[in-house]
Amino acid sequence: MKDEGIIALWRGNTANVIRYFPTQALNFAFKDYFKSLFNFKKHRDGYWKWFAGNLGSGGAAGASSLLFVYSLDYARTRLANDAKAAKGGGERQFNGLVDVYRKTMASDGIAGLYRGFNISCVGIIVYRGLYFGMYDSLKPVLLTGKMQDSFFASFILGWLITNGAGLASYPIDTVRRRMMMTSGEAVNYKSSLHAFSQIVKNEGMKSLFKGAGANILRAVAGAGVLAGYDKLQVIVFGKKYGSGGG
């Protein structure tokens, strides 16, 4: 804020907004598709097989959605981290969303827009697997009776799960973002494992969780999406969210 003003805090937000809504729609659509594909029932297949199916459908949904929106996530990350150059009159590296695509394609080709995709895929499988899987599995167990239809109770459960999923996948997300930042520059990391080892070696284990505290606030959005979709399912379709009775 001192150097660039409060507007800098929203740099890259256009790409984030464009990415966010399709991502959420795809996540829920794919999650419901994979759940119907696995078709595990708690009373028929047992709790643990049903639980594994919930985790698997969430992870598969996240990975499938990522294929469609990864380049936007890359552009958002580059814009958000685009610092003013030390020389050249304070010009930024990128002038906007389209400029990120244009310059990355010119320097690295299509592959540049997908730098770090493999580690991102691992991270999103962990995150979405826990995010959807734990919510689908814990809600019918913990929220019973009057709490079953409570938006507030669903929101609190969703908030706790979103925080847990975010914390579990945060080190992977750190590596992912670092690898994204190497596009268009001299590549510093040979692979995601190399990036992980270099970060830990040079900056320590704590650096993998740098900025994780901000996720506590960001988790409010994730919880709202879960609880909101939960309520929407009841209002529009007259059915319980996710696994329901399983």
PDB file of C-alpha atoms in Angstrom:
ATOM      1  CA  MET A   1       0.000   0.000   0.000  1.00  0.00           C
ATOM      2  CA  LYS A   2       2.865   2.394   0.765  1.00  0.00           C
ATOM      3  CA  ASP A   3       4.418   2.021  -2.698  1.00  0.00           C
ATOM      4  CA  GLU A   4       1.399   1.338  -4.914  1.00  0.00           C
ATOM      5  CA  GLY A   5      -1.738   2.352  -3.027  1.00  0.00           C
ATOM      6  CA  ILE A   6      -4.769   0.376  -1.914  1.00  0.00           C
ATOM      7  CA  ILE A   7      -5.760  -0.474  -5.514  1.00  0.00           C
ATOM      8  CA  ALA A   8      -2.716  -2.779  -5.685  1.00  0.00           C
ATOM      9  CA  LEU A   9      -4.473  -5.151  -3.259  1.00  0.00           C
ATOM     10  CA  TRP A  10      -7.027  -5.901  -6.002  1.00  0.00           C
ATOM     11  CA  ARG A  11      -4.494  -6.347  -8.801  1.00  0.00           C
ATOM     12  CA  GLY A  12      -5.373  -9.505 -10.729  1.00  0.00           C
ATOM     13  CA  ASN A  13      -8.898  -9.587  -9.309  1.00  0.00           C
ATOM     14  CA  THR A  14     -10.522  -9.399 -12.759  1.00  0.00           C
ATOM     15  CA  ALA A  15      -8.980 -12.750 -13.680  1.00  0.00           C
ATOM     16  CA  ASN A  16     -10.014 -14.085 -10.293  1.00  0.00           C
ATOM     17  CA  VAL A  17     -13.660 -13.062 -10.793  1.00  0.00           C
ATOM     18  CA  ILE A  18     -13.723 -14.521 -14.321  1.00  0.00           C
ATOM     19  CA  ARG A  19     -12.206 -17.751 -12.970  1.00  0.00           C
ATOM     20  CA  TYR A  20     -14.197 -18.086  -9.750  1.00  0.00           C
ATOM     21  CA  PHE A  21     -17.784 -18.551 -10.938  1.00  0.00           C
ATOM     22  CA  PRO A  22     -17.088 -21.102 -13.718  1.00  0.00           C
ATOM     23  CA  THR A  23     -14.796 -22.950 -11.309  1.00  0.00           C
ATOM     24  CA  GLN A  24     -17.496 -23.295  -8.658  1.00  0.00           C
ATOM     25  CA  ALA A  25     -20.115 -24.349 -11.206  1.00  0.00           C
ATOM     26  CA  LEU A  26     -17.766 -26.943 -12.705  1.00  0.00           C
ATOM     27  CA  ASN A  27     -16.724 -28.211  -9.264  1.00  0.00           C
ATOM     28  CA  PHE A  28     -20.277 -28.992  -8.175  1.00  0.00           C
ATOM     29  CA  ALA A  29     -21.286 -30.369 -11.569  1.00  0.00           C
ATOM     30  CA  PHE A  30     -18.275 -32.691 -11.751  1.00  0.00           C
ATOM     31  CA  LYS A  31     -18.608 -33.672  -8.102  1.00  0.00           C
ATOM     32  CA  ASP A  32     -22.219 -34.754  -8.571  1.00  0.00           C
ATOM     33  CA  TYR A  33     -21.232 -36.587 -11.765  1.00  0.00           C
ATOM     34  CA  PHE A  34     -18.406 -38.536 -10.120  1.00  0.00           C
ATOM     35  CA  LYS A  35     -20.550 -39.354  -7.088  1.00  0.00           C
ATOM     36  CA  SER A  36     -23.178 -40.877  -9.366  1.00  0.00           C
ATOM     37  CA  LEU A  37     -20.394 -42.698 -11.223  1.00  0.00           C
ATOM     38  CA  PHE A  38     -18.950 -44.211  -8.023  1.00  0.00           C
ATOM     39  CA  ASN A  39     -22.490 -44.779  -6.698  1.00  0.00           C
ATOM     40  CA  PHE A  40     -21.390 -45.828  -3.205  1.00  0.00           C
ATOM     41  CA  LYS A  41     -24.109 -46.018  -0.561  1.00  0.00           C
ATOM     42  CA  LYS A  42     -23.365 -45.979   3.156  1.00  0.00           C
ATOM     43  CA  HIS A  43     -25.975 -48.562   4.095  1.00  0.00           C
ATOM     44  CA  ARG A  44     -25.076 -50.863   1.186  1.00  0.00           C
ATOM     45  CA  ASP A  45     -21.292 -50.550   0.794  1.00  0.00           C
ATOM     46  CA  GLY A  46     -20.283 -49.606   4.327  1.00  0.00           C
ATOM     47  CA  TYR A  47     -19.144 -46.318   5.830  1.00  0.00           C
ATOM     48  CA  TRP A  48     -15.499 -46.355   4.757  1.00  0.00           C
ATOM     49  CA  LYS A  49     -16.160 -47.200   1.123  1.00  0.00           C
ATOM     50  CA  TRP A  50     -18.811 -44.477   1.048  1.00  0.00           C
ATOM     51  CA  PHE A  51     -16.400 -42.055   2.738  1.00  0.00           C
ATOM     52  CA  ALA A  52     -13.637 -42.897   0.223  1.00  0.00           C
ATOM     53  CA  GLY A  53     -16.119 -42.331  -2.597  1.00  0.00           C
ATOM     54  CA  ASN A  54     -16.899 -38.869  -1.231  1.00  0.00           C
ATOM     55  CA  LEU A  55     -13.201 -37.986  -1.053  1.00  0.00           C
ATOM     56  CA  GLY A  56     -12.559 -39.428  -4.508  1.00  0.00           C
ATOM     57  CA  SER A  57     -15.453 -37.609  -6.175  1.00  0.00           C
ATOM     58  CA  GLY A  58     -14.350 -34.317  -4.638  1.00  0.00           C
ATOM     59  CA  GLY A  59     -10.755 -34.773  -5.761  1.00  0.00           C
ATOM     60  CA  ALA A  60     -11.754 -35.860  -9.267  1.00  0.00           C
ATOM     61  CA  ALA A  61     -14.076 -32.857  -9.557  1.00  0.00           C
ATOM     62  CA  GLY A  62     -11.286 -30.474  -8.597  1.00  0.00           C
ATOM     63  CA  ALA A  63      -8.848 -31.972 -11.100  1.00  0.00           C
ATOM     64  CA  SER A  64     -11.433 -31.917 -13.904  1.00  0.00           C
ATOM     65  CA  SER A  65     -12.328 -28.273 -13.259  1.00  0.00           C
ATOM     66  CA  LEU A  66      -8.663 -27.307 -13.166  1.00  0.00           C
ATOM     67  CA  LEU A  67      -8.222 -28.375 -16.790  1.00  0.00           C
ATOM     68  CA  PHE A  68     -10.634 -25.636 -17.854  1.00  0.00           C
ATOM     69  CA  VAL A  69      -9.574 -22.741 -15.630  1.00  0.00           C
ATOM     70  CA  TYR A  70      -5.855 -23.212 -14.949  1.00  0.00           C
ATOM     71  CA  SER A  71      -4.632 -20.559 -17.374  1.00  0.00           C
ATOM     72  CA  LEU A  72      -6.864 -17.977 -15.679  1.00  0.00           C
ATOM     73  CA  ASP A  73      -5.447 -18.987 -12.309  1.00  0.00           C
ATOM     74  CA  TYR A  74      -1.959 -18.577 -13.746  1.00  0.00           C
ATOM     75  CA  ALA A  75      -2.822 -15.092 -15.050  1.00  0.00           C
ATOM     76  CA  ARG A  76      -4.338 -14.117 -11.698  1.00  0.00           C
ATOM     77  CA  THR A  77      -1.212 -15.220  -9.848  1.00  0.00           C
ATOM     78  CA  ARG A  78       1.110 -13.349 -12.199  1.00  0.00           C
ATOM     79  CA  LEU A  79      -0.914 -10.140 -11.984  1.00  0.00           C
ATOM     80  CA  ALA A  80      -1.247 -10.311  -8.207  1.00  0.00           C
ATOM     81  CA  ASN A  81       2.522 -10.719  -7.830  1.00  0.00           C
ATOM     82  CA  ASP A  82       3.514  -8.304 -10.567  1.00  0.00           C
ATOM     83  CA  ALA A  83       5.871  -5.872  -8.841  1.00  0.00           C
ATOM     84  CA  LYS A  84       7.183  -2.668 -10.309  1.00  0.00           C
ATOM     85  CA  ALA A  85      10.555  -3.060 -11.956  1.00  0.00           C
ATOM     86  CA  ALA A  86      13.491  -1.460 -10.197  1.00  0.00           C
ATOM     87  CA  LYS A  87      14.371   0.340 -13.395  1.00  0.00           C
ATOM     88  CA  GLY A  88      12.526   1.516 -16.506  1.00  0.00           C
ATOM     89  CA  GLY A  89      10.363   4.207 -14.922  1.00  0.00           C
ATOM     90  CA  GLY A  90       8.403   1.908 -12.647  1.00  0.00           C
ATOM     91  CA  GLU A  91       6.657   0.035 -15.437  1.00  0.00           C
ATOM     92  CA  ARG A  92       5.002  -3.243 -14.545  1.00  0.00           C
ATOM     93  CA  GLN A  93       5.752  -6.441 -16.389  1.00  0.00           C
ATOM     94  CA  PHE A  94       2.098  -6.853 -17.399  1.00  0.00           C
ATOM     95  CA  ASN A  95      -0.549  -4.295 -18.297  1.00  0.00           C
ATOM     96  CA  GLY A  96      -3.524  -6.564 -17.722  1.00  0.00           C
ATOM     97  CA  LEU A  97      -5.063  -9.993 -18.208  1.00  0.00           C
ATOM     98  CA  VAL A  98      -4.689 -10.112 -21.996  1.00  0.00           C
ATOM     99  CA  ASP A  99      -1.094  -8.900 -21.718  1.00  0.00           C
ATOM    100  CA  VAL A 100      -0.223 -11.834 -19.438  1.00  0.00           C
ATOM    101  CA  TYR A 101      -1.482 -14.270 -22.069  1.00  0.00           C
ATOM    102  CA  ARG A 102       0.256 -12.441 -24.906  1.00  0.00           C
ATOM    103  CA  LYS A 103       3.677 -12.192 -23.262  1.00  0.00           C
ATOM    104  CA  THR A 104       3.612 -15.696 -21.796  1.00  0.00           C
ATOM    105  CA  MET A 105       2.652 -17.208 -25.151  1.00  0.00           C
ATOM    106  CA  ALA A 106       5.415 -15.226 -26.865  1.00  0.00           C
ATOM    107  CA  SER A 107       8.118 -16.368 -24.445  1.00  0.00           C
ATOM    108  CA  ASP A 108       7.039 -19.897 -23.447  1.00  0.00           C
ATOM    109  CA  GLY A 109       4.156 -20.906 -25.706  1.00  0.00           C
ATOM    110  CA  ILE A 110       1.049 -22.706 -24.442  1.00  0.00           C
ATOM    111  CA  ALA A 111       3.197 -24.661 -21.974  1.00  0.00           C
ATOM    112  CA  GLY A 112       3.987 -21.423 -20.159  1.00  0.00           C
ATOM    113  CA  LEU A 113       0.326 -20.952 -19.260  1.00  0.00           C
ATOM    114  CA  TYR A 114       0.329 -24.405 -17.680  1.00  0.00           C
ATOM    115  CA  ARG A 115       3.606 -24.200 -15.789  1.00  0.00           C
ATOM    116  CA  GLY A 116       3.102 -25.888 -12.434  1.00  0.00           C
ATOM    117  CA  PHE A 117      -0.037 -27.712 -13.603  1.00  0.00           C
ATOM    118  CA  ASN A 118       1.066 -31.136 -12.320  1.00  0.00           C
ATOM    119  CA  ILE A 119       1.684 -29.971  -8.763  1.00  0.00           C
ATOM    120  CA  SER A 120      -1.494 -27.875  -8.954  1.00  0.00           C
ATOM    121  CA  CYS A 121      -3.438 -30.989  -9.886  1.00  0.00           C
ATOM    122  CA  VAL A 122      -2.081 -32.807  -6.830  1.00  0.00           C
ATOM    123  CA  GLY A 123      -2.935 -29.836  -4.644  1.00  0.00           C
ATOM    124  CA  ILE A 124      -6.474 -29.463  -5.937  1.00  0.00           C
ATOM    125  CA  ILE A 125      -7.148 -33.186  -5.518  1.00  0.00           C
ATOM    126  CA  VAL A 126      -6.098 -32.900  -1.868  1.00  0.00           C
ATOM    127  CA  TYR A 127      -8.032 -29.670  -1.319  1.00  0.00           C
ATOM    128  CA  ARG A 128     -11.264 -30.515  -3.135  1.00  0.00           C
ATOM    129  CA  GLY A 129     -11.180 -34.102  -1.917  1.00  0.00           C
ATOM    130  CA  LEU A 130     -11.199 -32.876   1.680  1.00  0.00           C
ATOM    131  CA  TYR A 131     -13.444 -29.876   0.976  1.00  0.00           C
ATOM    132  CA  PHE A 132     -16.261 -31.846  -0.637  1.00  0.00           C
ATOM    133  CA  GLY A 133     -15.527 -35.267   0.833  1.00  0.00           C
ATOM    134  CA  MET A 134     -15.390 -34.233   4.476  1.00  0.00           C
ATOM    135  CA  TYR A 135     -18.472 -32.025   4.164  1.00  0.00           C
ATOM    136  CA  ASP A 136     -20.510 -34.734   2.466  1.00  0.00           C
ATOM    137  CA  SER A 137     -19.353 -37.312   5.005  1.00  0.00           C
ATOM    138  CA  LEU A 138     -19.539 -35.289   8.229  1.00  0.00           C
ATOM    139  CA  LYS A 139     -22.744 -33.337   7.682  1.00  0.00           C
ATOM    140  CA  PRO A 140     -25.153 -36.299   7.903  1.00  0.00           C
ATOM    141  CA  VAL A 141     -23.274 -37.526  10.988  1.00  0.00           C
ATOM    142  CA  LEU A 142     -22.837 -34.248  12.903  1.00  0.00           C
ATOM    143  CA  LEU A 143     -25.779 -32.125  11.786  1.00  0.00           C
ATOM    144  CA  THR A 144     -28.845 -34.068  12.782  1.00  0.00           C
ATOM    145  CA  GLY A 145     -32.273 -33.097  14.051  1.00  0.00           C
ATOM    146  CA  LYS A 146     -32.936 -29.349  14.003  1.00  0.00           C
ATOM    147  CA  MET A 147     -29.383 -28.611  12.862  1.00  0.00           C
ATOM    148  CA  GLN A 148     -29.884 -30.590   9.656  1.00  0.00           C
ATOM    149  CA  ASP A 149     -31.641 -27.682   7.927  1.00  0.00           C
ATOM    150  CA  SER A 150     -29.724 -24.893   9.681  1.00  0.00           C
ATOM    151  CA  PHE A 151     -27.799 -22.656   7.280  1.00  0.00           C
ATOM    152  CA  PHE A 152     -25.672 -21.362  10.163  1.00  0.00           C
ATOM    153  CA  ALA A 153     -24.690 -24.867  11.321  1.00  0.00           C
ATOM    154  CA  SER A 154     -23.826 -25.861   7.740  1.00  0.00           C
ATOM    155  CA  PHE A 155     -21.820 -22.661   7.356  1.00  0.00           C
ATOM    156  CA  ILE A 156     -19.766 -23.279  10.524  1.00  0.00           C
ATOM    157  CA  LEU A 157     -19.076 -26.882   9.502  1.00  0.00           C
ATOM    158  CA  GLY A 158     -18.128 -25.709   6.015  1.00  0.00           C
ATOM    159  CA  TRP A 159     -15.836 -23.015   7.442  1.00  0.00           C
ATOM    160  CA  LEU A 160     -13.973 -25.510   9.643  1.00  0.00           C
ATOM    161  CA  ILE A 161     -13.614 -27.986   6.782  1.00  0.00           C
ATOM    162  CA  THR A 162     -12.484 -25.288   4.328  1.00  0.00           C
ATOM    163  CA  ASN A 163      -9.791 -24.173   6.776  1.00  0.00           C
ATOM    164  CA  GLY A 164      -8.630 -27.741   7.325  1.00  0.00           C
ATOM    165  CA  ALA A 165      -8.527 -28.499   3.602  1.00  0.00           C
ATOM    166  CA  GLY A 166      -6.693 -25.241   2.901  1.00  0.00           C
ATOM    167  CA  LEU A 167      -4.082 -25.907   5.573  1.00  0.00           C
ATOM    168  CA  ALA A 168      -3.504 -29.489   4.391  1.00  0.00           C
ATOM    169  CA  SER A 169      -2.933 -28.397   0.791  1.00  0.00           C
ATOM    170  CA  TYR A 170      -1.170 -25.080   1.456  1.00  0.00           C
ATOM    171  CA  PRO A 171       2.443 -26.316   1.070  1.00  0.00           C
ATOM    172  CA  ILE A 172       1.523 -27.716  -2.353  1.00  0.00           C
ATOM    173  CA  ASP A 173      -0.108 -24.403  -3.246  1.00  0.00           C
ATOM    174  CA  THR A 174       3.079 -22.562  -2.270  1.00  0.00           C
ATOM    175  CA  VAL A 175       5.144 -24.720  -4.626  1.00  0.00           C
ATOM    176  CA  ARG A 176       2.515 -24.255  -7.343  1.00  0.00           C
ATOM    177  CA  ARG A 177       2.634 -20.461  -7.106  1.00  0.00           C
ATOM    178  CA  ARG A 178       6.433 -20.401  -7.086  1.00  0.00           C
ATOM    179  CA  MET A 179       6.539 -22.514 -10.250  1.00  0.00           C
ATOM    180  CA  MET A 180       3.997 -20.251 -11.944  1.00  0.00           C
ATOM    181  CA  MET A 181       6.265 -17.287 -11.304  1.00  0.00           C
ATOM    182  CA  THR A 182       9.102 -18.824 -13.354  1.00  0.00           C
ATOM    183  CA  SER A 183       7.274 -18.482 -16.684  1.00  0.00           C
ATOM    184  CA  GLY A 184       8.965 -15.985 -18.970  1.00  0.00           C
ATOM    185  CA  GLU A 185      12.104 -15.960 -16.845  1.00  0.00           C
ATOM    186  CA  ALA A 186      15.179 -18.098 -16.386  1.00  0.00           C
ATOM    187  CA  VAL A 187      13.583 -21.250 -15.010  1.00  0.00           C
ATOM    188  CA  ASN A 188      14.719 -21.786 -11.425  1.00  0.00           C
ATOM    189  CA  TYR A 189      13.032 -25.110 -10.778  1.00  0.00           C
ATOM    190  CA  LYS A 190      13.443 -28.338 -12.727  1.00  0.00           C
ATOM    191  CA  SER A 191      10.326 -29.936 -11.250  1.00  0.00           C
ATOM    192  CA  SER A 192       7.859 -29.575  -8.412  1.00  0.00           C
ATOM    193  CA  LEU A 193      10.021 -31.789  -6.192  1.00  0.00           C
ATOM    194  CA  HIS A 194      13.049 -29.646  -6.996  1.00  0.00           C
ATOM    195  CA  ALA A 195      11.038 -26.514  -6.180  1.00  0.00           C
ATOM    196  CA  PHE A 196       9.908 -28.027  -2.872  1.00  0.00           C
ATOM    197  CA  SER A 197      13.443 -28.995  -1.860  1.00  0.00           C
ATOM    198  CA  GLN A 198      14.877 -25.593  -2.826  1.00  0.00           C
ATOM    199  CA  ILE A 199      12.212 -23.672  -0.914  1.00  0.00           C
ATOM    200  CA  VAL A 200      12.746 -25.755   2.224  1.00  0.00           C
ATOM    201  CA  LYS A 201      16.541 -25.596   1.878  1.00  0.00           C
ATOM    202  CA  ASN A 202      16.745 -21.839   1.347  1.00  0.00           C
ATOM    203  CA  GLU A 203      13.798 -20.592   3.379  1.00  0.00           C
ATOM    204  CA  GLY A 204      12.862 -23.323   5.848  1.00  0.00           C
ATOM    205  CA  MET A 205       9.679 -25.349   6.352  1.00  0.00           C
ATOM    206  CA  LYS A 206       7.750 -22.357   7.686  1.00  0.00           C
ATOM    207  CA  SER A 207       7.973 -20.663   4.294  1.00  0.00           C
ATOM    208  CA  LEU A 208       5.664 -23.340   2.861  1.00  0.00           C
ATOM    209  CA  PHE A 209       2.893 -21.933   5.068  1.00  0.00           C
ATOM    210  CA  LYS A 210       3.660 -18.247   4.538  1.00  0.00           C
ATOM    211  CA  GLY A 211       0.365 -16.391   4.118  1.00  0.00           C
ATOM    212  CA  ALA A 212      -1.752 -19.312   5.341  1.00  0.00           C
ATOM    213  CA  GLY A 213      -3.342 -17.106   7.991  1.00  0.00           C
ATOM    214  CA  ALA A 214      -5.191 -15.132   5.319  1.00  0.00           C
ATOM    215  CA  ASN A 215      -7.029 -18.332   4.376  1.00  0.00           C
ATOM    216  CA  ILE A 216      -9.010 -18.093   7.621  1.00  0.00           C
ATOM    217  CA  LEU A 217     -10.845 -15.120   6.131  1.00  0.00           C
ATOM    218  CA  ARG A 218     -10.958 -16.584   2.630  1.00  0.00           C
ATOM    219  CA  ALA A 219     -12.564 -19.724   4.061  1.00  0.00           C
ATOM    220  CA  VAL A 220     -15.712 -17.692   4.692  1.00  0.00           C
ATOM    221  CA  ALA A 221     -16.368 -17.721   0.935  1.00  0.00           C
ATOM    222  CA  GLY A 222     -15.774 -21.469   0.687  1.00  0.00           C
ATOM    223  CA  ALA A 223     -18.108 -22.111   3.613  1.00  0.00           C
ATOM    224  CA  GLY A 224     -20.750 -19.865   2.084  1.00  0.00           C
ATOM    225  CA  VAL A 225     -20.601 -21.774  -1.187  1.00  0.00           C
ATOM    226  CA  LEU A 226     -21.080 -25.129   0.565  1.00  0.00           C
ATOM    227  CA  ALA A 227     -23.902 -23.958   2.827  1.00  0.00           C
ATOM    228  CA  GLY A 228     -25.517 -21.936   0.030  1.00  0.00           C
ATOM    229  CA  TYR A 229     -25.519 -24.833  -2.420  1.00  0.00           C
ATOM    230  CA  ASP A 230     -26.824 -27.032   0.379  1.00  0.00           C
ATOM    231  CA  LYS A 231     -29.795 -24.716   0.912  1.00  0.00           C
ATOM    232  CA  LEU A 232     -30.341 -24.256  -2.835  1.00  0.00           C
ATOM    233  CA  GLN A 233     -30.646 -28.014  -3.288  1.00  0.00           C
ATOM    234  CA  VAL A 234     -33.399 -28.109  -0.671  1.00  0.00           C
ATOM    235  CA  ILE A 235     -35.307 -25.080  -2.008  1.00  0.00           C
ATOM    236  CA  VAL A 236     -35.086 -25.819  -5.733  1.00  0.00           C
ATOM    237  CA  PHE A 237     -34.875 -29.605  -5.899  1.00  0.00           C
ATOM    238  CA  GLY A 238     -36.332 -30.600  -2.542  1.00  0.00           C
ATOM    239  CA  LYS A 239     -33.383 -32.827  -1.733  1.00  0.00           C
ATOM    240  CA  LYS A 240     -30.600 -32.831   0.804  1.00  0.00           C
ATOM    241  CA  TYR A 241     -27.151 -31.733  -0.225  1.00  0.00           C
ATOM    242  CA  GLY A 242     -24.386 -34.124  -1.146  1.00  0.00           C
ATOM    243  CA  SER A 243     -24.537 -37.578   0.333  1.00  0.00           C
ATOM    244  CA  GLY A 244     -27.495 -36.906   2.561  1.00  0.00           C
ATOM    245  CA  GLY A 245     -28.558 -40.189   4.008  1.00  0.00           C
ATOM    246  CA  GLY A 246     -25.955 -41.928   1.821  1.00  0.00           C
TER     247      GLY A 246
END
